[in-house]
XYZ file of C-alpha atoms in Angstrom:
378
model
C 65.176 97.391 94.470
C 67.637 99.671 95.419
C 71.566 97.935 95.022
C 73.353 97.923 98.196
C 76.560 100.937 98.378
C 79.706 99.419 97.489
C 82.452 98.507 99.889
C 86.123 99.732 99.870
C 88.450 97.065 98.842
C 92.443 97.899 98.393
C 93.250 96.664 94.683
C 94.901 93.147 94.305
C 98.611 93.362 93.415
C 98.926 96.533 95.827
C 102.573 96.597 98.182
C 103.030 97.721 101.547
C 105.298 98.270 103.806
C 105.940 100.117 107.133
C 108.977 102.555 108.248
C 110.377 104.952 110.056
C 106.391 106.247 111.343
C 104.883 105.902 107.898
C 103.070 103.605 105.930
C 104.208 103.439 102.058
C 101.803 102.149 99.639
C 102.720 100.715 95.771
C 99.795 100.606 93.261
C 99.834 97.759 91.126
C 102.675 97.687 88.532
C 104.237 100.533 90.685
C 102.398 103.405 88.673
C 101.696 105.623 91.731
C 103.037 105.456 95.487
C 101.457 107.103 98.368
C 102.693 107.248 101.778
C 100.445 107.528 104.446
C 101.167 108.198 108.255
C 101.438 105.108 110.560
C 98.306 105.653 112.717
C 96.482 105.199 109.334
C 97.355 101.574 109.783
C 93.873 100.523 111.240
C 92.075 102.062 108.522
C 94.115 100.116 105.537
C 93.390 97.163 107.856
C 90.217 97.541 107.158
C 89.722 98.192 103.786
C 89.104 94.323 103.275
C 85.601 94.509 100.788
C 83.534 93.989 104.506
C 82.620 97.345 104.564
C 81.284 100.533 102.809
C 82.888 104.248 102.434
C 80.233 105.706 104.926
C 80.856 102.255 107.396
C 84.596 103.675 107.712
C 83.476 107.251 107.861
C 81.525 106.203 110.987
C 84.146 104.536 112.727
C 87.513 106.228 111.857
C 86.034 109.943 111.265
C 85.995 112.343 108.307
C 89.657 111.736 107.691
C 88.748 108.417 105.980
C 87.221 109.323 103.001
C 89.858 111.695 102.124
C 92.150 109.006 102.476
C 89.739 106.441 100.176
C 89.455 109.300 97.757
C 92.785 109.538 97.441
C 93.446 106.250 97.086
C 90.647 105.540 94.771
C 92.129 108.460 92.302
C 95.150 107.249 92.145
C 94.578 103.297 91.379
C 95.148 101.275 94.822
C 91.726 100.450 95.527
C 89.651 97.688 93.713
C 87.170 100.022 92.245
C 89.240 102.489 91.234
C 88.849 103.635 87.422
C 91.637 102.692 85.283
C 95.107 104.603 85.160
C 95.793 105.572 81.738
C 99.699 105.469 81.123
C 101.014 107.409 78.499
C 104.310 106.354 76.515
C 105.121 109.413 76.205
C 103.843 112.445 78.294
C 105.134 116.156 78.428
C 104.385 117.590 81.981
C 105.592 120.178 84.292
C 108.990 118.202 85.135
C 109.752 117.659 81.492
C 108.915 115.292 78.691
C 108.994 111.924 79.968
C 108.743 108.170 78.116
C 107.982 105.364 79.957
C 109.536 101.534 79.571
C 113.716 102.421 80.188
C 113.772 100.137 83.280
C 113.654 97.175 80.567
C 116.747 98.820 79.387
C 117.799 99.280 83.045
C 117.455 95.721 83.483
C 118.984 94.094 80.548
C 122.246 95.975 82.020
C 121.875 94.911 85.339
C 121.512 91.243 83.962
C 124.969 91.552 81.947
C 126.996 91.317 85.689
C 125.663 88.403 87.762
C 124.342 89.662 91.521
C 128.067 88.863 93.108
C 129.567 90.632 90.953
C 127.521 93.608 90.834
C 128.165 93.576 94.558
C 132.023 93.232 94.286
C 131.749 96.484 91.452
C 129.415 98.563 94.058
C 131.881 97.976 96.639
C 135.493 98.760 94.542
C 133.700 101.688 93.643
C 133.218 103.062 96.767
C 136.784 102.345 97.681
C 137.468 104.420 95.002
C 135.574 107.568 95.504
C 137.686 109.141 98.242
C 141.139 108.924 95.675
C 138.793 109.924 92.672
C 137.842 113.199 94.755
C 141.413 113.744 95.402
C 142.557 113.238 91.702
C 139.568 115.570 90.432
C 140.468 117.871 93.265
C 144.079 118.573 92.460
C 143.894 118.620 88.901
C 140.591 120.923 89.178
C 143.234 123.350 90.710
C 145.519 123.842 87.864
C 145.639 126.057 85.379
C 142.557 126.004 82.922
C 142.811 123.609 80.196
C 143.703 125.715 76.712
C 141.017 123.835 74.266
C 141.847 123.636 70.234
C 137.917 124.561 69.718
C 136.499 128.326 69.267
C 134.201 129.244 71.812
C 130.727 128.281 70.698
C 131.837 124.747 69.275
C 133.814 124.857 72.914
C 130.303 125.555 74.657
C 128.462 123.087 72.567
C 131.194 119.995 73.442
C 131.035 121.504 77.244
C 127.009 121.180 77.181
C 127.241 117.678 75.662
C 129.733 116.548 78.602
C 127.573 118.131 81.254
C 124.186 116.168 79.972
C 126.438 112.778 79.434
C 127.579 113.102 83.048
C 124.142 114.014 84.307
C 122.703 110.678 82.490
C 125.281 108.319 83.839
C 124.721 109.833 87.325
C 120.779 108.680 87.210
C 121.406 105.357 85.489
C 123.728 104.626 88.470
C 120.571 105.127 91.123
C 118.343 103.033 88.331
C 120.642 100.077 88.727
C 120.947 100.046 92.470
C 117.232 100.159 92.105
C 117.001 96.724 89.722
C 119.802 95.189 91.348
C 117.192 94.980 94.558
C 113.966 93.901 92.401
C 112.601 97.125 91.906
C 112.004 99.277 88.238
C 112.643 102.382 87.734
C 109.600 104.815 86.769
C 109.542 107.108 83.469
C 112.594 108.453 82.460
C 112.753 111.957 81.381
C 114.645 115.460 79.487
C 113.798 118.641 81.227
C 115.158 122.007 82.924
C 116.901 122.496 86.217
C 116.920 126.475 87.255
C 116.762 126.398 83.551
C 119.587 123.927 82.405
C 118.675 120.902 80.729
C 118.909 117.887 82.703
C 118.054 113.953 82.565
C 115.944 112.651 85.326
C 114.973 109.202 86.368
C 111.554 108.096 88.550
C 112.690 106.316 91.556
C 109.821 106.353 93.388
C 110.004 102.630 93.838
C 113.008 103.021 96.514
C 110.570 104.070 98.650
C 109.762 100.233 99.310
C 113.407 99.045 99.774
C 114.876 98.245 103.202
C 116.934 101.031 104.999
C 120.448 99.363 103.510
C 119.600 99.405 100.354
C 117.964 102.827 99.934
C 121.598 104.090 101.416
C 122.811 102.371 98.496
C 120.396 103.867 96.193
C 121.241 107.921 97.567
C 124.710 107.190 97.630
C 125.534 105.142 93.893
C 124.963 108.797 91.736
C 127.727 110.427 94.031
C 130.018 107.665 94.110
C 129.393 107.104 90.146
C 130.491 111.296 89.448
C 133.527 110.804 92.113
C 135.039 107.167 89.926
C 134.200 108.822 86.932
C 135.893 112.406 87.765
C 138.964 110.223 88.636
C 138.831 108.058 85.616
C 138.314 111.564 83.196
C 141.521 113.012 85.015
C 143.468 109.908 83.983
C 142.429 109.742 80.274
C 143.777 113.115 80.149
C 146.820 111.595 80.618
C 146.513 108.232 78.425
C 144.820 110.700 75.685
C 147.120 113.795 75.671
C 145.353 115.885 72.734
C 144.656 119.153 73.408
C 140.766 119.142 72.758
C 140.071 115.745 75.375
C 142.576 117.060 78.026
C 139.824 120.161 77.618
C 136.826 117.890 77.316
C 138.729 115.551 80.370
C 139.033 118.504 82.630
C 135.914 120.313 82.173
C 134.362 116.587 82.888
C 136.566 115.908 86.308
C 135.481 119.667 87.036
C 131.696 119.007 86.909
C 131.706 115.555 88.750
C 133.629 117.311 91.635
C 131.130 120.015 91.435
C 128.017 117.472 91.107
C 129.169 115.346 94.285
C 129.656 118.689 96.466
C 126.012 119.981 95.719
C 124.497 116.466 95.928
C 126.119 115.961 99.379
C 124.758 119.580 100.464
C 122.188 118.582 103.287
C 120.639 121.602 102.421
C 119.576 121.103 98.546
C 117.667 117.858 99.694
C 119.458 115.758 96.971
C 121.236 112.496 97.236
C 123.485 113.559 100.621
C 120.124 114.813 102.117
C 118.376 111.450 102.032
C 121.568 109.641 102.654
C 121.632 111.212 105.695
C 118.013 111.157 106.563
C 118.183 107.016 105.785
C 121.168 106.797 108.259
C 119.946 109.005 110.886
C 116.452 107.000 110.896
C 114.881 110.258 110.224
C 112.071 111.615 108.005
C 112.026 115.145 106.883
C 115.358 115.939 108.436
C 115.681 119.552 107.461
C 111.831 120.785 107.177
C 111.973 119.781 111.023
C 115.339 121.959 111.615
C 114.114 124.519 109.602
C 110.742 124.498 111.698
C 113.098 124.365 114.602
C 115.279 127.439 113.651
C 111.892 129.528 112.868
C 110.868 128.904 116.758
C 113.822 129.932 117.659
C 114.273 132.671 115.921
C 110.877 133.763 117.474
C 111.418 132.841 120.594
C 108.462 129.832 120.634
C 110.757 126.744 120.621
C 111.078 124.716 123.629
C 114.447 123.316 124.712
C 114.440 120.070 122.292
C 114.181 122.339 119.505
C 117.903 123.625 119.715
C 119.747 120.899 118.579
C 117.507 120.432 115.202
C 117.652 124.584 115.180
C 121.614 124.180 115.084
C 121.641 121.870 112.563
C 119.797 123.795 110.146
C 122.145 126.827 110.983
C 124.983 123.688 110.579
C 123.390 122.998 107.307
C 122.759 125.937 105.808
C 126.964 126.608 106.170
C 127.539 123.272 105.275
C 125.134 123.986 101.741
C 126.872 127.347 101.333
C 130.750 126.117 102.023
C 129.800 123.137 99.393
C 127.957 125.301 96.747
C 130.986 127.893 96.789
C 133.353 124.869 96.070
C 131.482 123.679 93.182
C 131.158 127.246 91.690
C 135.208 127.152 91.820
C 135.264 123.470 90.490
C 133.464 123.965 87.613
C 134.552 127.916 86.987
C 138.077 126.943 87.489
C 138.177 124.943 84.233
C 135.197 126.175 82.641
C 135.219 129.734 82.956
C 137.323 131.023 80.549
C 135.057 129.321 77.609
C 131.831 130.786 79.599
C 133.479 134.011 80.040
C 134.299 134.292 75.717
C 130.521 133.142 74.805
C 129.195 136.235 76.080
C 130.200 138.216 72.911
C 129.517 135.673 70.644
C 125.943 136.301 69.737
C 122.676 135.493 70.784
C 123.081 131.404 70.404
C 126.459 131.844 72.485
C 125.195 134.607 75.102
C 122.246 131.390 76.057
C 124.566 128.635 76.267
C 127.007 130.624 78.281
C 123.529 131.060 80.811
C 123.047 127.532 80.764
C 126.708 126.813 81.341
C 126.803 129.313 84.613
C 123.693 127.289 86.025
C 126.618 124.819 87.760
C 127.774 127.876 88.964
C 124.768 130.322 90.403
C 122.186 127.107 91.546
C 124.396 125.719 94.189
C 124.821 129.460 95.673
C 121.221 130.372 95.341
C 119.685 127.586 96.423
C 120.459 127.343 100.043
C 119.125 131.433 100.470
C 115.623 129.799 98.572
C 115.733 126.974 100.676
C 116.459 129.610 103.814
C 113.650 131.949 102.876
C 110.880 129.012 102.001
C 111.103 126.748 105.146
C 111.481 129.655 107.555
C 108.787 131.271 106.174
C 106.729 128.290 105.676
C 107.927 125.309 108.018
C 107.892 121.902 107.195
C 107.240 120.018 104.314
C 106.425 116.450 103.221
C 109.692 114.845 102.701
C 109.699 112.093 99.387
């Protein structure tokens, strides 16, 4: 006797919810999220264990069992096989360990939930002043350090990694402050600097309020800390920390200006996208500007086609003004580790990635999406 086929059941412990036109789905224990467009709706509806892959082919078309496949791949549905999670994985991003939200959490627990709110919000108060601060000192003359050049570059790389670290723990614990873990954490390169990288794939499921929160707590984290670095050069005033104080306050002014470029899609990007109500912002201007450019875009397409243009001056204007930032203080150390042999000549390379990425990117960004159009946004 021949067994009956199996029906399509969504796993137990699986999350949804609906926004902005698209349906976001959460695989148990958050190990994989998928997001799914809002007409799609009927068909997770009806993956109840009533009926089979080829019952749902029938009735919603051949779409449907791309969508079950996917879903069965990637652990949401009942019979999917199991998801085998590494500890520790190296892939294309970098090398990445899983378990630092329990870390994540055991610092959000320090601060009860009031208070935590009462920090988030002096914080922001602070960021405009902290620019300022950063700002002006930023424009003085470069600090003179005590160190040669390559242990210079080596305490300048440190700095830049400890920044980038406390800039991603900030967006983890805006993340556990509303429920919600953090993925893997993870060491890799960015346009070939080395840079620290957390999953947050699990904002996805917050409400519009808090994943404004969760865009804006890296910026506002570099801006109070950028303040607070230009201050300690003050309480602390040895030579080698008003060097390691400025080149800090340097790169957190740089960091917020090319995370609040709409056109790198980074924090600002989403930020905006979250307050605007709108999903995939720029890949839609950028669409827009092609038509134009071509002559094929119908009236509603000009005001998305300006803001690209808007955006792409914006990126530019932002990216030029964290090349000075960080150059301003930093350049004279990157400048002497050119002639310093072959360990020097790389760091100096990695040290001028602050510099050339926020330039480049914006012409990449430029050539991709008006070549291409639009792409899935997170």
């Amino acid at each position: 006797m021949t067994a009956p086929p199996p029906t399509v059941r969504l796993a137990d412990g699986v999350e949804r919810r609906d926004r902005d036109g698209i349906v976001v789905l959460a695989a148990p224990a958050g190990r994989s999220y998928s997001e799914l467009p809002v007409r799609l709706l009927p068909l997770l509806d009806a993956l109840d264990g009533t009926r089979t892959a080829d019952e749902l082919s029938g009735r919603f078309g051949p779409e449907a069992v791309e969508v079950i496949t996917g879903l069965r791949g990637h652990g949401f549905l009942a019979d999917s096989p199991p998801v085998r999670v590494r500890r520790v994985a190296l892939t294309s991003d970098g090398l990445e360990v899983m378990g630092a939200h329990r870390i994540v959490r055991r610092l959000t627990d320090l601060l009860p939930r009031r208070v935590r709110v009462a920090v988030g919000w002096s914080a922001l108060a602070l960021t405009g002043p902290s620019l300022v601060l950063a700002a002006v000192h930023t424009a003085g003359p470069a600090p003179v350090s005590a160190l040669d050049p390559l242990p210079a570059g080596l305490v300048l790389l440190a700095v830049a990694f400890g920044l980038i670290v406390i800039h991603e723990i900030a967006h983890a614990l805006v993340l556990a402050h509303h429920g919600r873990d953090i993925g893997v954490v993870g060491v890799g390169l960015y346009w070939g600097a080395p840079c620290f990288y957390v999953d947050a794939s699990a904002v996805l499921l917050l409400p519009r309020r808090a994943r404004i929160a969760q865009a804006a707590a890296g910026s506002v984290a570099d801006a109070v800390l950028g303040g607070l670095l230009v201050l300690s050069t003050h309480w602390f005033p040895e030579p080698v920390w008003v060097a390691v104080g400025t080149w800090g306050s340097a790169l957190c002014l740089s960091t917020v200006a090319v995370n609040l470029a709409p056109v790198l899609e980074l924090d600002g990007y989403w930020l905006l996208c979250d307050l605007l109500g709108v999903r995939d912002l720029f890949g839609r201007s950028m669409a827009a500007l092609r038509d134009v450019l071509r002559r094929q875009g119908v009236r509603q397409d000009r005001g998305l086609a300006l803001y690209a243009v808007a955006s792409l001056v914006v990126g530019v204007g932002f990216g030029a003004a964290a090349a000075w930032a960080w150059w301003s203080s930093a350049g004279t150390v990157v400048g002497a580790l050119w002639w310093h042999g072959v360990g020097a000549t790389t760091i100096a390379l990695v040290l001028s990635v602050p510099v050339a990425a926020p330039l480049l990117q914006p012409a990449v960004a430029l050539l991709g999406r008006v070549r291409s159009g639009p792409r899935a946004a997170r």
